[in-house]
Structure formats: C-alpha cells, structure tokens
Short mmCIF file of C-alpha atoms and ligand atoms in Angstrom, two decimals:
data_model
loop_
_atom_site.label_atom_id
_atom_site.label_comp_id
_atom_site.label_asym_id
_atom_site.label_seq_id
_atom_site.Cartn_x
_atom_site.Cartn_y
_atom_site.Cartn_z
CA MET A 25 0.00 0.00 0.00
CA SER A 26 1.34 3.45 -0.81
CA ALA A 27 1.97 5.96 1.96
CA THR A 28 -1.02 8.27 2.36
CA ARG A 29 -0.38 10.20 5.57
CA VAL A 30 1.16 13.63 6.01
CA LEU A 31 2.27 15.06 9.35
CA VAL A 32 1.83 18.85 9.48
CA LEU A 33 4.09 20.68 11.94
CA ASN A 34 3.74 24.29 13.03
CA SER A 35 6.54 25.20 15.40
CA GLY A 36 6.44 28.49 17.25
CA SER A 37 9.07 29.92 19.58
CA SER A 38 7.77 27.89 22.57
CA SER A 39 5.14 25.66 21.02
CA LEU A 40 4.73 22.81 18.57
CA LYS A 41 1.35 22.15 16.97
CA TYR A 42 0.79 19.06 14.88
CA GLN A 43 -1.86 17.29 12.87
CA LEU A 44 -1.61 13.95 11.12
CA LEU A 45 -3.76 13.85 7.98
CA ASP A 46 -4.77 10.91 5.84
CA MET A 47 -4.88 12.20 2.28
CA ARG A 48 -7.27 9.47 1.09
CA ASP A 49 -10.19 11.25 2.78
CA SER A 50 -8.59 14.33 4.44
CA SER A 51 -9.34 12.76 7.83
CA ARG A 52 -7.19 13.51 10.87
CA PRO A 53 -6.21 10.35 12.79
CA ALA A 54 -4.35 12.41 15.41
CA MET A 55 -3.49 15.97 16.42
CA GLY A 56 -2.18 17.93 19.35
CA LEU A 57 0.18 20.53 20.69
CA VAL A 58 3.09 21.07 23.03
CA GLU A 59 3.10 24.39 24.85
CA ARG A 60 5.58 26.25 27.06
CA ILE A 61 8.58 24.38 25.63
CA GLY A 62 11.69 25.19 27.71
CA GLU A 63 9.72 25.75 30.93
CA GLN A 64 9.17 23.45 33.90
CA SER A 65 5.44 23.33 33.21
CA SER A 66 5.46 22.33 29.53
CA ARG A 67 2.20 20.73 28.47
CA LEU A 68 1.52 18.13 25.82
CA LYS A 69 -2.03 17.51 24.67
CA HIS A 70 -2.53 14.67 22.21
CA THR A 71 -5.80 13.58 20.67
CA HIS A 72 -6.15 10.23 18.94
CA VAL A 73 -9.24 11.02 16.94
CA LYS A 74 -10.00 7.50 15.72
CA GLY A 75 -9.62 6.10 19.23
CA ASP A 76 -11.62 9.03 20.62
CA ALA A 77 -8.95 9.53 23.31
CA THR A 78 -7.15 12.63 24.58
CA ARG A 79 -4.01 12.34 26.67
CA GLU A 80 -2.48 15.28 28.54
CA TRP A 81 0.89 15.46 30.14
CA THR A 82 2.56 18.27 32.09
CA GLY A 83 6.25 18.45 32.97
CA PRO A 84 9.52 19.89 31.73
CA ILE A 85 10.18 19.60 27.99
CA ALA A 86 13.54 21.24 27.41
CA ASP A 87 13.49 22.03 23.68
CA HIS A 88 11.85 21.32 20.33
CA ASP A 89 13.88 18.15 19.94
CA ALA A 90 12.43 16.75 23.16
CA ALA A 91 8.97 18.05 22.19
CA LEU A 92 8.94 16.27 18.83
CA LYS A 93 10.28 13.07 20.41
CA ALA A 94 7.43 13.21 22.95
CA VAL A 95 4.94 13.75 20.11
CA ALA A 96 6.46 10.81 18.19
CA GLU A 97 6.01 8.61 21.29
CA GLU A 98 2.36 9.61 21.62
CA LEU A 99 1.76 8.90 17.92
CA ALA A 100 3.52 5.52 18.28
CA LYS A 101 1.18 4.53 21.14
CA ASP A 102 -1.68 4.86 18.65
CA GLY A 103 0.16 2.88 15.98
CA LEU A 104 0.85 6.11 14.05
CA GLY A 105 4.58 6.51 14.79
CA LEU A 106 6.97 8.55 12.66
CA ASP A 107 8.58 5.29 11.47
CA SER A 108 5.27 4.10 10.00
CA PRO A 109 5.47 3.16 6.30
CA ASP A 110 2.15 5.00 5.87
CA LEU A 111 3.83 8.37 6.49
CA ALA A 112 4.50 9.97 3.09
CA ALA A 113 5.98 13.29 4.20
CA ILE A 114 6.15 16.01 6.81
CA GLY A 115 4.80 19.45 5.88
CA HIS A 116 6.17 22.42 7.80
CA ARG A 117 4.54 25.81 8.11
CA VAL A 118 7.23 28.43 7.51
CA VAL A 119 6.26 32.04 8.05
CA HIS A 120 8.64 33.97 5.80
CA GLY A 121 9.73 32.85 2.36
CA GLY A 122 10.73 36.32 1.14
CA GLN A 123 10.74 36.72 -2.63
CA THR A 124 12.56 33.41 -3.03
CA PHE A 125 9.85 30.90 -2.22
CA THR A 126 6.82 31.30 -4.43
CA GLU A 127 5.69 27.69 -3.98
CA PRO A 128 5.86 24.85 -1.47
CA THR A 129 9.40 23.49 -1.58
CA VAL A 130 11.03 20.15 -0.74
CA ILE A 131 13.56 20.90 1.99
CA ASP A 132 17.26 20.35 1.46
CA GLU A 133 20.37 22.07 2.82
CA ALA A 134 20.11 24.95 0.33
CA VAL A 135 16.46 25.57 1.30
CA LEU A 136 17.41 25.58 4.98
CA ALA A 137 20.19 28.09 4.28
CA GLU A 138 17.76 30.38 2.44
CA ILE A 139 15.14 30.23 5.24
CA GLU A 140 18.00 31.16 7.57
CA ARG A 141 18.99 34.08 5.34
CA LEU A 142 15.42 35.37 5.68
CA ILE A 143 15.57 35.46 9.52
CA PRO A 144 16.03 39.27 9.66
CA LEU A 145 12.59 39.57 8.01
CA ALA A 146 10.90 37.28 10.57
CA PRO A 147 13.19 37.23 13.61
CA LEU A 148 10.70 35.47 15.88
CA HIS A 149 9.12 32.99 13.50
CA ASN A 150 11.72 31.69 11.05
CA PRO A 151 14.18 30.50 13.75
CA ALA A 152 11.37 28.56 15.45
CA ASN A 153 10.27 27.09 12.11
CA LEU A 154 13.88 26.10 11.35
CA THR A 155 14.24 24.37 14.71
CA GLY A 156 11.13 22.31 13.97
CA ILE A 157 12.45 21.33 10.53
CA ARG A 158 15.91 20.38 11.80
CA THR A 159 14.44 18.30 14.61
CA ALA A 160 12.10 16.45 12.25
CA ARG A 161 14.88 15.84 9.73
CA ALA A 162 17.09 14.38 12.47
CA LEU A 163 14.32 11.96 13.44
CA ARG A 164 13.45 10.92 9.87
CA PRO A 165 16.33 11.93 7.56
CA ASP A 166 14.99 9.68 4.78
CA LEU A 167 11.49 11.18 4.69
CA PRO A 168 10.60 13.99 2.27
CA GLN A 169 9.91 17.21 4.16
CA VAL A 170 8.24 20.23 2.60
CA ALA A 171 8.19 23.89 3.60
CA VAL A 172 4.90 25.69 2.96
CA PHE A 173 5.32 29.44 3.26
CA ASP A 174 2.82 31.95 4.68
CA THR A 175 4.07 34.52 2.18
CA ALA A 176 4.03 32.36 -0.99
CA PHE A 177 0.45 33.03 -2.12
CA HIS A 178 1.15 36.77 -2.11
CA THR A 179 4.25 36.63 -4.34
CA THR A 180 1.96 37.18 -7.36
CA MET A 181 1.25 40.76 -6.21
CA PRO A 182 2.31 43.27 -8.85
CA GLU A 183 5.13 45.67 -7.96
CA SER A 184 2.57 48.48 -7.74
CA ALA A 185 0.99 46.72 -4.74
CA ALA A 186 4.13 45.15 -3.27
CA ARG A 187 6.37 48.25 -3.11
CA TYR A 188 6.27 50.98 -0.51
CA ALA A 189 6.72 54.47 -1.88
CA ILE A 190 10.14 54.95 -0.30
CA ASP A 191 13.61 55.34 -1.79
CA VAL A 192 14.09 52.28 -4.01
CA GLU A 193 17.79 51.72 -3.21
CA THR A 194 17.16 51.84 0.53
CA ALA A 195 14.18 49.52 0.20
CA ASP A 196 16.11 47.00 -1.88
CA ALA A 197 19.19 47.11 0.33
CA HIS A 198 17.07 46.01 3.29
CA ARG A 199 14.57 43.82 1.37
CA ILE A 200 11.77 46.16 2.42
CA ARG A 201 8.55 45.46 0.55
CA ARG A 202 5.06 44.16 1.24
CA TYR A 203 5.18 40.37 1.59
CA GLY A 204 1.82 39.62 3.23
CA PHE A 205 1.02 36.70 5.54
CA HIS A 206 -1.78 34.16 6.21
CA GLY A 207 -1.18 33.14 2.56
CA THR A 208 -2.06 29.49 3.15
CA SER A 209 -5.44 30.56 4.49
CA HIS A 210 -6.09 33.09 1.71
CA ALA A 211 -5.22 30.44 -0.91
CA TYR A 212 -7.46 27.81 0.67
CA VAL A 213 -10.41 30.12 1.30
CA SER A 214 -10.36 31.82 -2.12
CA ARG A 215 -10.35 28.39 -3.81
CA ALA A 216 -13.06 27.01 -1.50
CA THR A 217 -15.19 30.10 -2.23
CA ALA A 218 -14.97 29.45 -5.98
CA GLU A 219 -15.96 25.83 -5.28
CA LEU A 220 -18.93 27.01 -3.22
CA LEU A 221 -20.05 29.11 -6.19
CA GLY A 222 -19.59 26.10 -8.48
CA ARG A 223 -17.03 27.97 -10.58
CA ALA A 224 -13.36 27.55 -11.48
CA PRO A 225 -10.96 29.65 -9.34
CA GLN A 226 -9.56 31.35 -12.47
CA ASP A 227 -13.06 32.72 -13.27
CA VAL A 228 -13.74 34.21 -9.86
CA ASN A 229 -12.61 37.42 -8.13
CA VAL A 230 -12.76 37.23 -4.34
CA ILE A 231 -12.06 39.53 -1.40
CA VAL A 232 -10.93 37.27 1.45
CA LEU A 233 -11.26 38.64 4.99
CA HIS A 234 -9.21 36.48 7.38
CA LEU A 235 -10.37 37.82 10.75
CA GLY A 236 -8.76 35.97 13.63
CA ASN A 237 -6.61 37.28 16.45
CA GLY A 238 -4.32 38.33 13.60
CA ALA A 239 -6.33 39.69 10.68
CA SER A 240 -5.70 40.34 7.00
CA ALA A 241 -7.60 41.00 3.80
CA SER A 242 -6.64 40.00 0.30
CA ALA A 243 -7.80 40.74 -3.23
CA VAL A 244 -7.72 37.56 -5.33
CA LEU A 245 -8.16 37.99 -9.09
CA GLY A 246 -8.89 34.72 -10.88
CA GLY A 247 -7.08 32.68 -8.24
CA ARG A 248 -4.04 34.98 -8.00
CA CYS A 249 -3.41 37.38 -5.14
CA VAL A 250 -3.09 40.97 -6.39
CA ASP A 251 -3.06 42.76 -3.04
CA THR A 252 -3.07 41.99 0.67
CA SER A 253 -3.25 44.10 3.79
CA MET A 254 -0.25 42.82 5.78
CA GLY A 255 3.12 44.13 4.68
CA LEU A 256 6.79 43.73 5.56
CA THR A 257 5.49 42.27 8.82
CA PRO A 258 2.01 41.24 10.03
CA LEU A 259 1.58 44.69 11.65
CA GLU A 260 0.11 46.49 8.64
CA GLY A 261 -3.53 46.62 7.63
CA LEU A 262 -6.63 45.76 9.61
CA VAL A 263 -7.25 46.40 13.30
CA MET A 264 -6.34 43.10 15.03
CA GLY A 265 -6.62 41.54 18.48
CA THR A 266 -3.46 43.22 19.76
CA ARG A 267 -1.91 44.89 16.64
CA SER A 268 -2.65 48.42 15.50
CA GLY A 269 -2.76 47.78 11.75
CA ASP A 270 -2.39 50.88 9.51
CA MET A 271 -1.06 54.02 11.13
CA ASP A 272 0.90 57.11 10.16
CA PRO A 273 4.55 55.93 10.50
CA ALA A 274 5.34 59.31 12.06
CA VAL A 275 3.52 58.13 15.20
CA ILE A 276 6.70 56.11 15.84
CA PHE A 277 8.99 59.17 15.57
CA HIS A 278 6.63 61.03 17.88
CA LEU A 279 6.68 58.24 20.46
CA MET A 280 10.50 58.23 20.33
CA ARG A 281 11.07 61.98 20.37
CA VAL A 282 8.21 63.16 22.55
CA GLY A 283 7.24 59.97 24.40
CA GLY A 284 10.84 58.91 25.11
CA MET A 285 10.09 55.32 24.16
CA SER A 286 12.66 52.84 22.87
CA THR A 287 12.37 50.83 19.64
CA ASP A 288 11.55 47.65 21.58
CA GLU A 289 8.92 49.42 23.69
CA ILE A 290 7.21 50.75 20.58
CA ASP A 291 7.42 47.33 18.94
CA THR A 292 5.65 45.80 21.95
CA LEU A 293 3.11 48.64 22.07
CA LEU A 294 2.09 48.26 18.43
CA ASN A 295 2.20 44.45 18.23
CA LYS A 296 1.00 43.40 21.67
CA LYS A 297 -0.83 46.28 23.35
CA SER A 298 -2.75 47.87 20.49
CA GLY A 299 -5.67 46.86 18.28
CA LEU A 300 -8.79 45.81 20.17
CA THR A 301 -6.75 45.22 23.36
CA GLY A 302 -5.31 48.72 23.26
CA LEU A 303 -8.66 50.30 22.48
CA CYS A 304 -10.80 48.57 25.10
CA GLY A 305 -8.72 46.09 27.10
CA ASP A 306 -10.19 42.97 25.46
CA ASN A 307 -9.16 41.21 22.29
CA ASP A 308 -11.88 38.57 22.22
CA MET A 309 -14.79 39.59 20.01
CA ARG A 310 -17.24 37.61 22.18
CA GLU A 311 -16.27 39.62 25.24
CA ILE A 312 -16.43 42.89 23.28
CA ARG A 313 -19.96 42.08 22.04
CA ARG A 314 -21.02 41.19 25.59
CA ARG A 315 -19.71 44.55 26.87
CA ILE A 316 -21.45 46.41 24.04
CA ASP A 317 -24.72 44.75 25.01
CA GLU A 318 -24.17 46.11 28.53
CA GLY A 319 -23.70 49.62 27.14
CA ASP A 320 -19.90 49.82 27.45
CA ALA A 321 -18.76 52.86 25.40
CA ARG A 322 -15.10 51.82 25.04
CA ALA A 323 -16.03 48.41 23.69
CA ARG A 324 -18.46 50.10 21.27
CA LEU A 325 -15.75 52.46 20.01
CA ALA A 326 -13.26 49.59 19.60
CA PHE A 327 -15.84 47.67 17.55
CA ASP A 328 -16.62 50.74 15.43
CA ILE A 329 -12.93 51.38 14.67
CA TYR A 330 -12.47 47.69 13.77
CA ILE A 331 -15.44 47.81 11.37
CA HIS A 332 -14.46 51.18 9.86
CA ARG A 333 -11.04 49.81 8.88
CA LEU A 334 -12.58 46.61 7.52
CA LYS A 335 -14.97 48.59 5.34
CA LYS A 336 -12.15 50.73 3.97
CA TYR A 337 -10.36 47.56 2.83
CA ILE A 338 -13.50 46.13 1.25
CA GLY A 339 -13.88 49.36 -0.71
CA ALA A 340 -10.20 49.49 -1.65
CA TYR A 341 -10.09 45.90 -2.86
CA TYR A 342 -13.33 46.35 -4.74
CA ALA A 343 -11.58 49.10 -6.68
CA VAL A 344 -8.41 47.02 -7.13
CA LEU A 345 -10.38 44.07 -8.54
CA GLY A 346 -12.86 46.06 -10.64
CA ARG A 347 -15.35 43.22 -10.56
CA VAL A 348 -16.02 41.29 -7.35
CA ASP A 349 -17.84 37.95 -7.39
CA ALA A 350 -17.60 37.11 -3.70
CA ILE A 351 -16.52 38.33 -0.29
CA ALA A 352 -15.43 35.50 2.01
CA PHE A 353 -15.24 35.76 5.80
CA THR A 354 -12.94 33.34 7.62
CA ALA A 355 -11.00 32.62 10.87
CA GLY A 356 -12.25 32.95 14.48
CA VAL A 357 -14.07 36.28 14.12
CA GLY A 358 -15.03 35.93 10.44
CA GLU A 359 -16.51 32.45 10.92
CA ASN A 360 -18.32 33.11 14.19
CA ALA A 361 -19.15 36.79 14.68
CA ALA A 362 -22.37 37.41 12.71
CA GLU A 363 -22.44 41.03 14.00
CA VAL A 364 -19.02 41.73 12.47
CA ARG A 365 -20.11 40.37 9.09
CA ALA A 366 -23.35 42.36 9.19
CA ALA A 367 -21.61 45.60 10.18
CA ALA A 368 -18.81 45.17 7.61
CA VAL A 369 -21.20 45.07 4.65
CA ALA A 370 -23.93 47.36 6.03
CA GLY A 371 -24.68 50.20 3.64
CA LEU A 372 -22.77 48.64 0.75
CA GLU A 373 -25.89 47.78 -1.29
CA GLN A 374 -24.68 50.15 -4.02
CA LEU A 375 -21.68 47.86 -4.39
CA GLY A 376 -24.03 44.91 -4.88
CA LEU A 377 -23.61 43.55 -1.35
CA SER A 378 -26.73 42.47 0.44
CA LEU A 379 -26.73 40.16 3.45
CA ASP A 380 -29.55 37.80 4.41
CA PRO A 381 -29.91 38.34 8.20
CA GLU A 382 -31.39 34.89 8.79
CA LEU A 383 -28.69 33.04 6.86
CA ASN A 384 -26.06 35.20 8.56
CA ALA A 385 -27.36 34.20 12.00
CA VAL A 386 -27.02 30.45 11.32
CA ARG A 387 -24.00 28.82 12.98
CA ALA A 388 -22.39 26.04 10.98
CA GLY A 389 -18.98 24.53 10.34
CA GLU A 390 -19.46 24.23 6.57
CA PRO A 391 -18.73 26.78 3.83
CA ARG A 392 -21.98 28.65 3.19
CA LEU A 393 -23.54 31.69 1.55
CA VAL A 394 -25.04 34.38 3.76
CA SER A 395 -26.01 36.84 1.02
CA SER A 396 -29.59 37.46 -0.01
CA ALA A 397 -30.90 35.99 -3.25
CA ASN A 398 -30.68 39.38 -5.02
CA SER A 399 -27.12 40.17 -3.88
CA ARG A 400 -24.96 40.76 -6.97
CA VAL A 401 -21.87 39.81 -4.96
CA ALA A 402 -21.93 36.52 -3.04
CA ILE A 403 -21.15 36.87 0.66
CA ALA A 404 -19.66 33.64 2.02
CA VAL A 405 -18.49 32.21 5.32
CA VAL A 406 -15.70 29.73 4.64
CA PRO A 407 -13.97 28.02 7.58
CA THR A 408 -10.26 28.11 6.95
CA ASP A 409 -8.13 24.97 7.21
CA GLU A 410 -4.44 25.81 7.03
CA GLU A 411 -3.34 22.29 8.08
CA LEU A 412 -5.33 20.68 5.27
CA GLU A 413 -3.89 23.18 2.79
CA ILE A 414 -0.32 22.51 4.00
CA ALA A 415 -0.92 18.73 3.84
CA THR A 416 -2.49 18.97 0.37
CA GLN A 417 0.38 21.07 -0.99
CA THR A 418 2.94 18.76 0.63
CA TYR A 419 1.32 15.60 -0.68
CA ALA A 420 0.91 17.03 -4.18
CA LEU A 421 4.66 17.68 -4.22
CA VAL A 422 5.92 14.38 -2.81
CA GLY A 423 3.00 11.96 -2.81
CA HIS A 424 4.01 10.24 -6.00
CA GLU A 425 7.58 9.70 -4.75
CA SER A 426 6.26 7.42 -2.04
CA ASP A 427 4.08 5.26 -4.28
P1 AMP B 7 -8.20 32.73 15.43
O1 AMP B 7 -6.97 33.56 15.55
O2 AMP B 7 -8.65 32.50 14.03
O3 AMP B 7 -8.17 31.47 16.25
O4 AMP B 7 -9.38 33.63 16.09
C1 AMP B 7 -9.44 33.89 17.47
C2 AMP B 7 -10.45 34.98 17.74
O5 AMP B 7 -11.73 34.62 17.20
C3 AMP B 7 -10.74 35.21 19.21
O6 AMP B 7 -9.82 36.10 19.78
C4 AMP B 7 -12.14 35.82 19.19
O7 AMP B 7 -12.05 37.23 19.04
C5 AMP B 7 -12.75 35.27 17.92
N1 AMP B 7 -13.83 34.31 18.17
C6 AMP B 7 -13.73 32.99 18.40
N2 AMP B 7 -14.95 32.43 18.58
C7 AMP B 7 -15.84 33.43 18.48
C8 AMP B 7 -17.27 33.52 18.58
N3 AMP B 7 -18.02 32.45 18.82
N4 AMP B 7 -17.85 34.73 18.40
C9 AMP B 7 -17.08 35.82 18.14
N5 AMP B 7 -15.75 35.80 18.05
C10 AMP B 7 -15.13 34.64 18.21
#
C-alpha cells in the first residue's frame, strides 16, 4: 500500500502544533500541541481522533527536539509513529519565504540556508520554524519534508501593490517590501469560495477577509493574489486583536522623540498592546460584544474602529479588482461573529452587497452563503483549514515519490 499520511508541523518559539492527515479522505487520525517548551510546566495535549482519546501530560520539555520526540512517542502509542510506512511526508509551516519561495518546496540544505537568510525579516518565526524542521529531519532523515510558506500566495502581487513608496535603493538594500502573511489561508479560502459558487478559481474574483486574532484582507483575481493588507510584517492593515494595523509611521517618531520610548517598547506597544486590546482592554470579540450589550462605550468604540477599517479595505479591494464575485469571511471572528459580518457590509448595497440576516445568524462549520438571493456579490463564510492546505500542498509535491 502506498503511503497516504502527512504530518503537518507548526513550530512556534515555545510551542509545537501538529496534525496527522490521511490524504485518502482528508481525515485527521491524530493531532495535538506542546506548549511552554523550555519551561518546567510544559504541556503536551494529544488527541487520537479515531480512538476518541485525549491524553495530557505536564512536565519539563527542554526544547523542540524533546517536544517532537514526545509527540512521536504519543503517535507511536496509537500505531501512528513517525517510522510508520504510511507516512509519506512532513509538511512544515514556515512564516517567511521572502521573494525566493513562491511555492511549497522540498527541503534540502540549500532551502534551509535560504530560510535562515530570511531570519532578519521574521526574527521570531523563522528560527522557530527552522528548529522544527531540523528536529524532524534528524528523526526521519529519509522522509521527504516540505516547507509551505505563509508569504508564498502573495508573491503574485504586482510591484505596484508590493512596493512601498520609499527610496528604491534603501528599500532594496534592506529587502523592504510588502510580503503579506496568512497566505495558506487566503489560498485555501479563495479556492473554497470558488468551489462554493460552483465555478473555477480562475473565473472568480474574491475579497478574502481572514479575521482571527491576527487579521488580514486579500484581493484575489482569478485565483491569483493581487493585493493583501499585511506588509513587511504582520503589523500592517486591519485592526487586530493586539496589533494596530495601519497608522501614520510618524507616530513612531513622535513616540520616540516626545514619548521617550525605545524601539523595543514601541514594537511591543504596536504588536501586543494595540488593536482591540489597546482600544478597550479585550481582544476577544465575544467579550467585546457582551460589553457592548451592557452599554460599554469603550467596547463600542473599539468595535466601530475595527469595522471602519474593515470597510475601507472592502472598498479598496473592490476598486483594485474592478469586478467582485464574492466576499469571504474566515478565521475565528469571520466564521463566528455574525455582528461583524453584518456591520462590515452594512450600507454597501450600491456595491451589490446584500446580506440575508437569517442566513447570517445560522451557525455552521461548513462553507456557506449568507447573502440574499438578489445580492450581486456573493457573501460567504468559509472556515479556513491551514493544516489541510499545508498537507495537500505537501502531498501534491511528494505523494508520487512514495508510491
Ligand atoms: P483565530 O486567531 O482564528 O483562532 O481567532 C481567534 C479569535 O476569534 C478570538 O480572539 C475571538 O475574538 C474570535 N472568536 C472565536 N470564537 C468566536 C465567537 N463564537 N464569536 C465571536 N468571536 C469569536
């Protein structure tokens, strides 16, 4: 029997998330995560889906090497070990692929060196991703391993969208341009939206709104990304859980000169203490809605600022695309917060956007339309599935090698 399983690994600075997928039916025999790696109270949570069992373990896990070995042991207990002949490949989420990686790539020494060269562009994420890859390669050096980049889907952006209007030599010397992130999600959701409409991706123009704790919008023209809201880093664009999104860059000079703040302090302010958290103290949309219902003015203002920015991007991407066939909401807020969807498209009837309030209120885990029958533009809710996308891209690249 040919190998049909793909292990998807997403390694953060102190965490390791994993899902094992069976590509015959996209099922997930097992999944889990290790948190607080390097601390005394590391935690491993493993779910064996087929056996309907969850095992949790708390104790010191020193590093990613120990974390992956612990995961491999848990998988082995369920007969799904890393040495299984059913395992076709390991797919790794890698945050920054720069301009180099426009597609998923089989990992070799040269690929590792290039991901390393890109560390200055993603100083927190790429080192963690590299550690995960090196650890997995040490455990299974013979197994094909694939890097799937968060930036890859956005490499089709034209220069007019990808460049900042700053001195070209300075920009190029420091590789400063708009790369965009969440690309795996934007790719998956734009394709799934076309499928929902029963049309080929190349015939459909979609605005994808990935609204999670991090949030980004993208304009997808016939299956190709032509603009996205995140930039050199994930800080640009929409109002997020803790990030400011768009802002006059001179705010930074002001904070340095007048506020006496250091670069690191401003970095933390804009990435961790801004957005919804900075505006009202909460970053969870459920909590914000609850406070609004109680008449809380700060929560109301935070919500209004969030929606105002979202609307500006819908309008901007409408203009970029010229013709829009669908707007797709995804991720934690986009999939669950009916009030956000309703507010984001309210008053946009002239643009052909009309929501059906009853459909919008339905909660479901499936891709679905929430627009009214007479809406010229389809409004869709499409649950994202980055692990499935990573596994699909990985398997497409190496699946045949394992037959
Ligand atoms: P993500 O980053 O995609 O996991 O999204 C996480 C965010 O989704 C949370 O911070 C909440 O703001 C939001 N969220 C999750 N569930 C709900 C819900 N049922 N209603 C509204 N917002 C939700």
